[in-house]
PDB file of N, CA and C in Angstrom:
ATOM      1  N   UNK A1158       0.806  -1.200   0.000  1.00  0.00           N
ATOM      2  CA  UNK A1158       0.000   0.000   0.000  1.00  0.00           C
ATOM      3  C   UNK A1158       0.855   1.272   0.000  1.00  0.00           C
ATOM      4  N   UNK A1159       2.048   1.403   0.916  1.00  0.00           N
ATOM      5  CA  UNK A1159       2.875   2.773   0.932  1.00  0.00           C
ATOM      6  C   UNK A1159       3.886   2.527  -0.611  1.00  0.00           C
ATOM      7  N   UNK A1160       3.615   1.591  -1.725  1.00  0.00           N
ATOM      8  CA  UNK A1160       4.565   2.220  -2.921  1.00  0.00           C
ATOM      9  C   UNK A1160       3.036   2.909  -4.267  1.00  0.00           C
ATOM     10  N   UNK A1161       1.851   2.250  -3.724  1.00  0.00           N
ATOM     11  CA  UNK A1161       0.791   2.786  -4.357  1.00  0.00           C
ATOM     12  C   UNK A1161       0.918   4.418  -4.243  1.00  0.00           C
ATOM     13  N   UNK A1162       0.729   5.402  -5.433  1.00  0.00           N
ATOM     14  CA  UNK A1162       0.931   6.774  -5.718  1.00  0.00           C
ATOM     15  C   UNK A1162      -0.320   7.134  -5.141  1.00  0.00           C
ATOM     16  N   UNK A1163      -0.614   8.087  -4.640  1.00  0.00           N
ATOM     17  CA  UNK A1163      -2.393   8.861  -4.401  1.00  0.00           C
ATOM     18  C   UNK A1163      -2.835   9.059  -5.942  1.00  0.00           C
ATOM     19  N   UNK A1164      -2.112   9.505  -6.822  1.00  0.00           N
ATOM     20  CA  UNK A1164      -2.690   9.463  -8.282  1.00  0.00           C
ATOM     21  C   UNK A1164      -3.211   8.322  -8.641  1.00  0.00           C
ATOM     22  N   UNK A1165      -2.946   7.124  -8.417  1.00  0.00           N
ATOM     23  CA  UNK A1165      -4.242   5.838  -8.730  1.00  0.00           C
ATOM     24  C   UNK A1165      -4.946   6.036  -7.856  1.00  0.00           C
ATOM     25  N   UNK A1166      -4.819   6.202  -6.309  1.00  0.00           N
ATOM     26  CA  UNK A1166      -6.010   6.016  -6.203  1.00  0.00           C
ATOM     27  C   UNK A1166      -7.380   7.221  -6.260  1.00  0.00           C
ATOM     28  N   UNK A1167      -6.752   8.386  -6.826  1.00  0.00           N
ATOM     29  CA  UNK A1167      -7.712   9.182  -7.333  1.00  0.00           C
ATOM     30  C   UNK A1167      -8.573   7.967  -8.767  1.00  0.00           C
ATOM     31  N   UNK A1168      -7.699   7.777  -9.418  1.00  0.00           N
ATOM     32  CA  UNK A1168      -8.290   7.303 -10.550  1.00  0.00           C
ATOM     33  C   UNK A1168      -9.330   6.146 -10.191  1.00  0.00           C
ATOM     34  N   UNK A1169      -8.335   5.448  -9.646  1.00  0.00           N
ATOM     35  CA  UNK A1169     -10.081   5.122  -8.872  1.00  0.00           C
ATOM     36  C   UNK A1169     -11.238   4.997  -8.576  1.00  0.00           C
ATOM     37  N   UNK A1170     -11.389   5.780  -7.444  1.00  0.00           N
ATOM     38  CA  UNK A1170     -12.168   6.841  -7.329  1.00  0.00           C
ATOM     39  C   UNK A1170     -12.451   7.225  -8.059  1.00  0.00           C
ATOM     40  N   UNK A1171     -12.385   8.024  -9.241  1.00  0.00           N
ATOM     41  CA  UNK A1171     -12.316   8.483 -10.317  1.00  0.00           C
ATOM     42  C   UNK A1171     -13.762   7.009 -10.974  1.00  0.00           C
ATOM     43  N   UNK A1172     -12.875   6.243 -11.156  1.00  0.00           N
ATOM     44  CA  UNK A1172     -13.862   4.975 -11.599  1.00  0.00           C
ATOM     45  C   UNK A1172     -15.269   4.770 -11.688  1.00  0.00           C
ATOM     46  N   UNK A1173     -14.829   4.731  -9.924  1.00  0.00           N
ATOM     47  CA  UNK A1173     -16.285   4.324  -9.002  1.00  0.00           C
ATOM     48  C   UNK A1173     -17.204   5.464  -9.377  1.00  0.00           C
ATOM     49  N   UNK A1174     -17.127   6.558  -9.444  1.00  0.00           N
ATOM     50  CA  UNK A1174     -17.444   7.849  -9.565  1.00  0.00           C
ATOM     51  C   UNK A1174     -18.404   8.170 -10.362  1.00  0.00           C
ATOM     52  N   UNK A1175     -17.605   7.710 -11.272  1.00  0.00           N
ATOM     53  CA  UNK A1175     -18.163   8.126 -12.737  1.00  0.00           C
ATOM     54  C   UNK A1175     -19.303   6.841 -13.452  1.00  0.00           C
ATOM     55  N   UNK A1176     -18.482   5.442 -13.469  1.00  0.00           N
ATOM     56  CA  UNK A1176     -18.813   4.628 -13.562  1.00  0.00           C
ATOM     57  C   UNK A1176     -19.737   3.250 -13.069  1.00  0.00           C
ATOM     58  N   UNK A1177     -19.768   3.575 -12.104  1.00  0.00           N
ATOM     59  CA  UNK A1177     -19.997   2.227 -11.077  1.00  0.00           C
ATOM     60  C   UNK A1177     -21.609   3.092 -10.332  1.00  0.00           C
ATOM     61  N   UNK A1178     -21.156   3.986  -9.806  1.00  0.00           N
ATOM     62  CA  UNK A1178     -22.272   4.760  -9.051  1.00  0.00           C
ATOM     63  C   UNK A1178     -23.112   5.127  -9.698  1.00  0.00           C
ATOM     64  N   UNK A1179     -23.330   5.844 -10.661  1.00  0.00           N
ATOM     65  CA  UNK A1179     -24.628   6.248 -11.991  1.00  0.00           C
ATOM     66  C   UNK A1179     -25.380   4.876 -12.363  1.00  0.00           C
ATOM     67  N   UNK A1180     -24.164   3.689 -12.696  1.00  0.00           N
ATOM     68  CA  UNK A1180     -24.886   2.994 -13.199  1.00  0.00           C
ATOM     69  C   UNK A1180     -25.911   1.808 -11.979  1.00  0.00           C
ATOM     70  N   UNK A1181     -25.305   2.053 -10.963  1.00  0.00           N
ATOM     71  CA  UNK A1181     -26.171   1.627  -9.762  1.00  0.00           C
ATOM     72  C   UNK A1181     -27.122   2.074  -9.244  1.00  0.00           C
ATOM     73  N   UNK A1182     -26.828   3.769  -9.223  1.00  0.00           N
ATOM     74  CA  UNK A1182     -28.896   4.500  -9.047  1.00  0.00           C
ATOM     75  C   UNK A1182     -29.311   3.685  -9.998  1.00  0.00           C
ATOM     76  N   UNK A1183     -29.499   4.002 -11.559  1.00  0.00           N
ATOM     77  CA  UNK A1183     -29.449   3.707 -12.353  1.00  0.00           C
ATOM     78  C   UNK A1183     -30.535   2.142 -12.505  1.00  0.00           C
ATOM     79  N   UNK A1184     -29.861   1.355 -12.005  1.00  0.00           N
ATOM     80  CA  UNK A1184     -30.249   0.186 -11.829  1.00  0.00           C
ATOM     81  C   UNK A1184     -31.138  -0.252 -10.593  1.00  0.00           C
ATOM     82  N   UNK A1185     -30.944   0.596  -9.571  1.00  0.00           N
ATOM     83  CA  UNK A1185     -31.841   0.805  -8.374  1.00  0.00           C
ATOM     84  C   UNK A1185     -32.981   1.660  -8.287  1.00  0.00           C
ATOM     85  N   UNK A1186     -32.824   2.591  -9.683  1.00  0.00           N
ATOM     86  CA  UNK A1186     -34.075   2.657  -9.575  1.00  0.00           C
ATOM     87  C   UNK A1186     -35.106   1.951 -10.720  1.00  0.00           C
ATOM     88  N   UNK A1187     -34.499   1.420 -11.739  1.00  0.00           N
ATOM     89  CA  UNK A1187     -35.686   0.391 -12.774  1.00  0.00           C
ATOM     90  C   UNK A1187     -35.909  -0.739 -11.742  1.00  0.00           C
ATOM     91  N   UNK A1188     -35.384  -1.499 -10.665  1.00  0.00           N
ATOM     92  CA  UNK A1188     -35.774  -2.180  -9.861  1.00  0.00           C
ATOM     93  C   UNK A1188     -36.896  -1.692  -9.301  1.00  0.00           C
ATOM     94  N   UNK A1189     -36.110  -0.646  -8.448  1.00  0.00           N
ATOM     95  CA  UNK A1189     -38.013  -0.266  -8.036  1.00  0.00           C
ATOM     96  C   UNK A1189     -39.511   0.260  -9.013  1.00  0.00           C
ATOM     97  N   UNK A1190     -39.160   0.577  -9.998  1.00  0.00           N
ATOM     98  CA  UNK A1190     -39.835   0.627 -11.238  1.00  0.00           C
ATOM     99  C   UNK A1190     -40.848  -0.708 -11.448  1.00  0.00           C
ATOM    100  N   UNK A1191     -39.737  -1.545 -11.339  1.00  0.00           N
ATOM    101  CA  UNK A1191     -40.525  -2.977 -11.973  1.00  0.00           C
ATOM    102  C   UNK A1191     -41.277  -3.048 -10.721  1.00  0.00           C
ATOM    103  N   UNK A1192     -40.987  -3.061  -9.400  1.00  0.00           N
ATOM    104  CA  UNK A1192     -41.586  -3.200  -8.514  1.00  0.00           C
ATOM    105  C   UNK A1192     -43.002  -3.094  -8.062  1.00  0.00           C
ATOM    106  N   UNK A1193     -43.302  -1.087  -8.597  1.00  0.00           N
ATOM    107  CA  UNK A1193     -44.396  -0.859  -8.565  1.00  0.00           C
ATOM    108  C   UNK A1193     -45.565  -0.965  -9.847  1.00  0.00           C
ATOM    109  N   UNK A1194     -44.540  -1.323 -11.056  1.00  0.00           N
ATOM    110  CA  UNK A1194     -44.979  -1.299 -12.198  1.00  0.00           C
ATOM    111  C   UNK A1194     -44.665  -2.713 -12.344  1.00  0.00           C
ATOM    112  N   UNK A1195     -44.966  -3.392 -12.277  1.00  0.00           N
ATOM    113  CA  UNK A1195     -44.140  -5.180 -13.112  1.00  0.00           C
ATOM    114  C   UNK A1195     -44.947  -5.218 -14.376  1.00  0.00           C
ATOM    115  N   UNK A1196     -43.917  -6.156 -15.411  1.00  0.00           N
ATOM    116  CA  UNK A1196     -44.297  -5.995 -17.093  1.00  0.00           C
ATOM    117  C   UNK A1196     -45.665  -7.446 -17.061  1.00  0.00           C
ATOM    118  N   UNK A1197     -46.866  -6.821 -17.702  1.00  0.00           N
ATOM    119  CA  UNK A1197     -47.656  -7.697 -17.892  1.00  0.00           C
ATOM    120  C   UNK A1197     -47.106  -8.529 -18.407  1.00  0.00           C
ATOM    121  N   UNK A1198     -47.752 -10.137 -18.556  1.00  0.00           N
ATOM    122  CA  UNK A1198     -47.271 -11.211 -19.277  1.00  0.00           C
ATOM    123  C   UNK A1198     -48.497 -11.129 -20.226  1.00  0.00           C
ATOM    124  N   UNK A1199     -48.681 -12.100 -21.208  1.00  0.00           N
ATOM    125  CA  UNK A1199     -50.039 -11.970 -22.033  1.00  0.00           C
ATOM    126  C   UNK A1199     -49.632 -13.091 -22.085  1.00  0.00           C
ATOM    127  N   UNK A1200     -50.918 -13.912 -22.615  1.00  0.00           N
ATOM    128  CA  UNK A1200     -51.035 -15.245 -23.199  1.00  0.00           C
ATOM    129  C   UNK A1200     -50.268 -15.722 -24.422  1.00  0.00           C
ATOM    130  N   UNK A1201     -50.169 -14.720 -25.489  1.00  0.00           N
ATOM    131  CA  UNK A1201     -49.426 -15.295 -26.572  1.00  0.00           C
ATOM    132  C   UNK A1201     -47.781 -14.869 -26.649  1.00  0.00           C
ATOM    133  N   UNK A1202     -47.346 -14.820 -25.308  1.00  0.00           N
ATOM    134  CA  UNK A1202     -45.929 -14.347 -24.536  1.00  0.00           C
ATOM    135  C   UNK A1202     -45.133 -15.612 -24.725  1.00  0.00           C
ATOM    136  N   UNK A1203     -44.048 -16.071 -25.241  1.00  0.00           N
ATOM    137  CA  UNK A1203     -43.412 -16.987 -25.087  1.00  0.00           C
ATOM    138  C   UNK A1203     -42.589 -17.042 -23.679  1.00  0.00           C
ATOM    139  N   UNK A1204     -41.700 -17.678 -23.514  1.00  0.00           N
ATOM    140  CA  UNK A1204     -40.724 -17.655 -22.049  1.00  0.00           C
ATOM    141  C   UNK A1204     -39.498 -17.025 -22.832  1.00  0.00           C
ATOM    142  N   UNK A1205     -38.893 -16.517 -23.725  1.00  0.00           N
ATOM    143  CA  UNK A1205     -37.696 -16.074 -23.916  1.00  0.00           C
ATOM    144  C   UNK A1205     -38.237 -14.859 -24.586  1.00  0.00           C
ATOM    145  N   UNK A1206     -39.645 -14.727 -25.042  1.00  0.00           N
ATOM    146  CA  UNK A1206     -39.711 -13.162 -24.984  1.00  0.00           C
ATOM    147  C   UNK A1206     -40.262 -12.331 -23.844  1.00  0.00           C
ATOM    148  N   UNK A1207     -40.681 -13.448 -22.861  1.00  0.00           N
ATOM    149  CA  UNK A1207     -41.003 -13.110 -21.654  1.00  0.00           C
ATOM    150  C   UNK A1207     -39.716 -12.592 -21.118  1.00  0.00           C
ATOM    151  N   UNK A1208     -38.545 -12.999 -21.047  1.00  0.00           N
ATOM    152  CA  UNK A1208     -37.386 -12.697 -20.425  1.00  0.00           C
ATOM    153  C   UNK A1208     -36.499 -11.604 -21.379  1.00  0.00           C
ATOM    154  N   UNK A1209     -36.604 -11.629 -22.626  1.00  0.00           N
ATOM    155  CA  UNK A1209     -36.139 -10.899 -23.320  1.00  0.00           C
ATOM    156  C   UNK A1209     -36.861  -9.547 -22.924  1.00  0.00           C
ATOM    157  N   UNK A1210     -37.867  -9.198 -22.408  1.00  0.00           N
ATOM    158  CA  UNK A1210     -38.348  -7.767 -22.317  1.00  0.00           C
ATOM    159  C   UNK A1210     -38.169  -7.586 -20.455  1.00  0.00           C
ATOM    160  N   UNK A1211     -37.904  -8.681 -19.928  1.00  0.00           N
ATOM    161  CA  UNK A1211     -37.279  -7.875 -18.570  1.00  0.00           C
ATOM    162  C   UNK A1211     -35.808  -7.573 -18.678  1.00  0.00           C
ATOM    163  N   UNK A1212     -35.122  -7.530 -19.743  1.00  0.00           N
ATOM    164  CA  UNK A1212     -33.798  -7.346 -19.633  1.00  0.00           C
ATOM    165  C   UNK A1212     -33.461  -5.881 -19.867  1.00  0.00           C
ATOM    166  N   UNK A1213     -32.697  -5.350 -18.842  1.00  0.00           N
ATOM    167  CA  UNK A1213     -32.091  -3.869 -18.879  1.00  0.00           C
ATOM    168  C   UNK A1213     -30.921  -3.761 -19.872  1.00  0.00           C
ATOM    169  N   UNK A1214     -29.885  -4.660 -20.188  1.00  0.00           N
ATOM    170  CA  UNK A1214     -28.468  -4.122 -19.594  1.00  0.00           C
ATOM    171  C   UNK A1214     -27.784  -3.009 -19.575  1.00  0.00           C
ATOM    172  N   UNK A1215     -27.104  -2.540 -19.821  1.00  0.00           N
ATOM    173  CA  UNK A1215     -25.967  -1.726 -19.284  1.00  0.00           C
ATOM    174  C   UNK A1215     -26.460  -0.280 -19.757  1.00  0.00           C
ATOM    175  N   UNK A1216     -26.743   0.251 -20.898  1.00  0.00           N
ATOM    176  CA  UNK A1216     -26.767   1.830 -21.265  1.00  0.00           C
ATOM    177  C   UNK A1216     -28.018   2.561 -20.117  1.00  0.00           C
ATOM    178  N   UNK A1217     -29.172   1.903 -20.535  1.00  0.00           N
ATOM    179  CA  UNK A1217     -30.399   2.280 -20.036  1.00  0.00           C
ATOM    180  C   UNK A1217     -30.109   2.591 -17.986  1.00  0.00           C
ATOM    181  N   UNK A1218     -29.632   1.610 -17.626  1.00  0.00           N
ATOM    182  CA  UNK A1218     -29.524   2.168 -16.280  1.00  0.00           C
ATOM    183  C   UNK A1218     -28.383   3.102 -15.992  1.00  0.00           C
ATOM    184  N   UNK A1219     -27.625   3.108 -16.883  1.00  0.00           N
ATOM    185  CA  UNK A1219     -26.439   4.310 -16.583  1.00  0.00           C
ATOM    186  C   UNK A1219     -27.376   5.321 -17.194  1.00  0.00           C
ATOM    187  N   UNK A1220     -27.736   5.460 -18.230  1.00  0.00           N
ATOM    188  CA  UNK A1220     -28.355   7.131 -18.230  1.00  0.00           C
ATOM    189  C   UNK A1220     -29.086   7.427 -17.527  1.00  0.00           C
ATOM    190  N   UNK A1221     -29.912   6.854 -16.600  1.00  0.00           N
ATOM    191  CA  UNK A1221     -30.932   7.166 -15.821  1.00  0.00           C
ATOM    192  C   UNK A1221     -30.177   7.545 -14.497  1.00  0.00           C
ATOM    193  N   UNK A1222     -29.152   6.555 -14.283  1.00  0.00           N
ATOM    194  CA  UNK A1222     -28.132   7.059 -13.474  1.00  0.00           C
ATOM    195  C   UNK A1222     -27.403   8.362 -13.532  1.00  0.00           C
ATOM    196  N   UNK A1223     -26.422   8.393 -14.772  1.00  0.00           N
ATOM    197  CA  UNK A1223     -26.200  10.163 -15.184  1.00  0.00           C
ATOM    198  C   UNK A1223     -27.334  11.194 -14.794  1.00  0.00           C
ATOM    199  N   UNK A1224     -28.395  10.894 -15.209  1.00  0.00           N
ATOM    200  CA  UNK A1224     -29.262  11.912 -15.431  1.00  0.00           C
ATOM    201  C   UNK A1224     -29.883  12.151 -13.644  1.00  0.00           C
ATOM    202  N   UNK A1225     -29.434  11.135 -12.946  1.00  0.00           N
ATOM    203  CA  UNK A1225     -29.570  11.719 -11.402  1.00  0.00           C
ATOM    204  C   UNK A1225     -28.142  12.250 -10.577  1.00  0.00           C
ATOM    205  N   UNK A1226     -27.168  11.446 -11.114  1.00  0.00           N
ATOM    206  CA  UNK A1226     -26.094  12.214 -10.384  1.00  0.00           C
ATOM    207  C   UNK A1226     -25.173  13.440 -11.610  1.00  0.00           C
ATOM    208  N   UNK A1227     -25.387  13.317 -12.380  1.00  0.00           N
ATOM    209  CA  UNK A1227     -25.124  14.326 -13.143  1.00  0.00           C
ATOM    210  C   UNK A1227     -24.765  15.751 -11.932  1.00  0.00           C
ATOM    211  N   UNK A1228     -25.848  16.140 -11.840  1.00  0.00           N
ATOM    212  CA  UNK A1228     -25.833  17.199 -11.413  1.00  0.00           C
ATOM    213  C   UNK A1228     -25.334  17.426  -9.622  1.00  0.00           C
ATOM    214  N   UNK A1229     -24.987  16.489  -8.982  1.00  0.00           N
ATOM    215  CA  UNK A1229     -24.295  16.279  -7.928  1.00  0.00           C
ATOM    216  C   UNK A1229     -22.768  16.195  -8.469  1.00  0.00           C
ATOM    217  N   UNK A1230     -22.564  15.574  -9.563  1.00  0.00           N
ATOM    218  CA  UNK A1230     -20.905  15.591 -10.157  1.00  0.00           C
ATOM    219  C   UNK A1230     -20.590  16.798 -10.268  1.00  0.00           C
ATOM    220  N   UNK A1231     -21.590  17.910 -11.324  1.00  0.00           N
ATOM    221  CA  UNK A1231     -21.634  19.198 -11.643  1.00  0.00           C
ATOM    222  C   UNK A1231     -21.068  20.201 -10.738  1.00  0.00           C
ATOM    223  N   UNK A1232     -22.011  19.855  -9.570  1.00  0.00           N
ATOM    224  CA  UNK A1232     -22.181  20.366  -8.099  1.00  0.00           C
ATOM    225  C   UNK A1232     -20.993  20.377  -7.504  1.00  0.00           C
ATOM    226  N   UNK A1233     -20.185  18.957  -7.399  1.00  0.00           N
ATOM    227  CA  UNK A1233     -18.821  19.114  -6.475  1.00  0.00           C
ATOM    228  C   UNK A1233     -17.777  19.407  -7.495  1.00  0.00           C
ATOM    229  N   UNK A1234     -17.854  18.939  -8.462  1.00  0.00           N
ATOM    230  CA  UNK A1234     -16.634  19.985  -9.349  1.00  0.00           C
ATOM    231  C   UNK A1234     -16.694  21.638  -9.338  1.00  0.00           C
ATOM    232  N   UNK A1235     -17.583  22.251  -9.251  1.00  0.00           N
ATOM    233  CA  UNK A1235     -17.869  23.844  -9.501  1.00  0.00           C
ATOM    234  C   UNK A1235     -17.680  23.809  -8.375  1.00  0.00           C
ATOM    235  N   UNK A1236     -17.794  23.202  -7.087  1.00  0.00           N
ATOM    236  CA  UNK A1236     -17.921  23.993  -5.592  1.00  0.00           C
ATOM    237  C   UNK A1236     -16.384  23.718  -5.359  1.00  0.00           C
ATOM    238  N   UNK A1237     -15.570  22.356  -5.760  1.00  0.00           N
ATOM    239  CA  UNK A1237     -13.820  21.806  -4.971  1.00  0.00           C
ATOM    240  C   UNK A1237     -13.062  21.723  -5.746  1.00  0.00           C
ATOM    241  N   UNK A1238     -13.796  21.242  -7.063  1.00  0.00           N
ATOM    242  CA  UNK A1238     -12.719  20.865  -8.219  1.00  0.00           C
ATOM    243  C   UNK A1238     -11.752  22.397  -9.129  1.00  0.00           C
ATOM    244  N   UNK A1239     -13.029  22.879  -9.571  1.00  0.00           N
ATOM    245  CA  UNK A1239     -12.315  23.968 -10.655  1.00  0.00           C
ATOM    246  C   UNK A1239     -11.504  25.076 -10.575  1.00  0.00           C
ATOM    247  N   UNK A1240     -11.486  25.153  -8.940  1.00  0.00           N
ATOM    248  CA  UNK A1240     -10.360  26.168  -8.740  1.00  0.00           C
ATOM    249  C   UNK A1240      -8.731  25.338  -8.909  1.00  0.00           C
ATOM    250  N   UNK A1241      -8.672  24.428  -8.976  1.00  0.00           N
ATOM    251  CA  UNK A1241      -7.205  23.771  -8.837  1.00  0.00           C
ATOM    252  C   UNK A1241      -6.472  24.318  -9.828  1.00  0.00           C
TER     253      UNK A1241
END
């Protein structure tokens, strides 16, 4: 740990940040989505298009994610970041 630089572990951070956290609101909130909303089934529904239309992956819950922390990123860069 003491030959690790603080510059990785900004990047990091950096990671989690950008990456990991957006896309977890993101995904926490179409969970609760389905929750209060769950996708009808219909009768002439197969089982793999049944499953094919509960599937998120990856873009859809990160923008929904961006589009909530967006403006908290915005927020701490203009208030800590941009004077550096």
């Amino acid at each position: 740990m003491d030959r690790v630089s603080d510059e990785t572990w900004y990047a990091v951070l950096l990671f989690f940040a950008l990456i990991i956290v957006p896309f977890l609101v993101g995904l926490t909130i179409f969970k609760m989505y389905r929750k209060v909303f769950p996708l009808k089934s219909s009768e002439n529904m197969s089982v793999v298009e049944e499953l094919d239309a509960q599937r998120l992956g990856f873009f859809k819950p990160f923008m929904i994610g961006w589009c909530i922390c967006g403006p908290v990123v915005y927020w701490f860069y203009d208030k800590f970041l941009s004077y550096l």
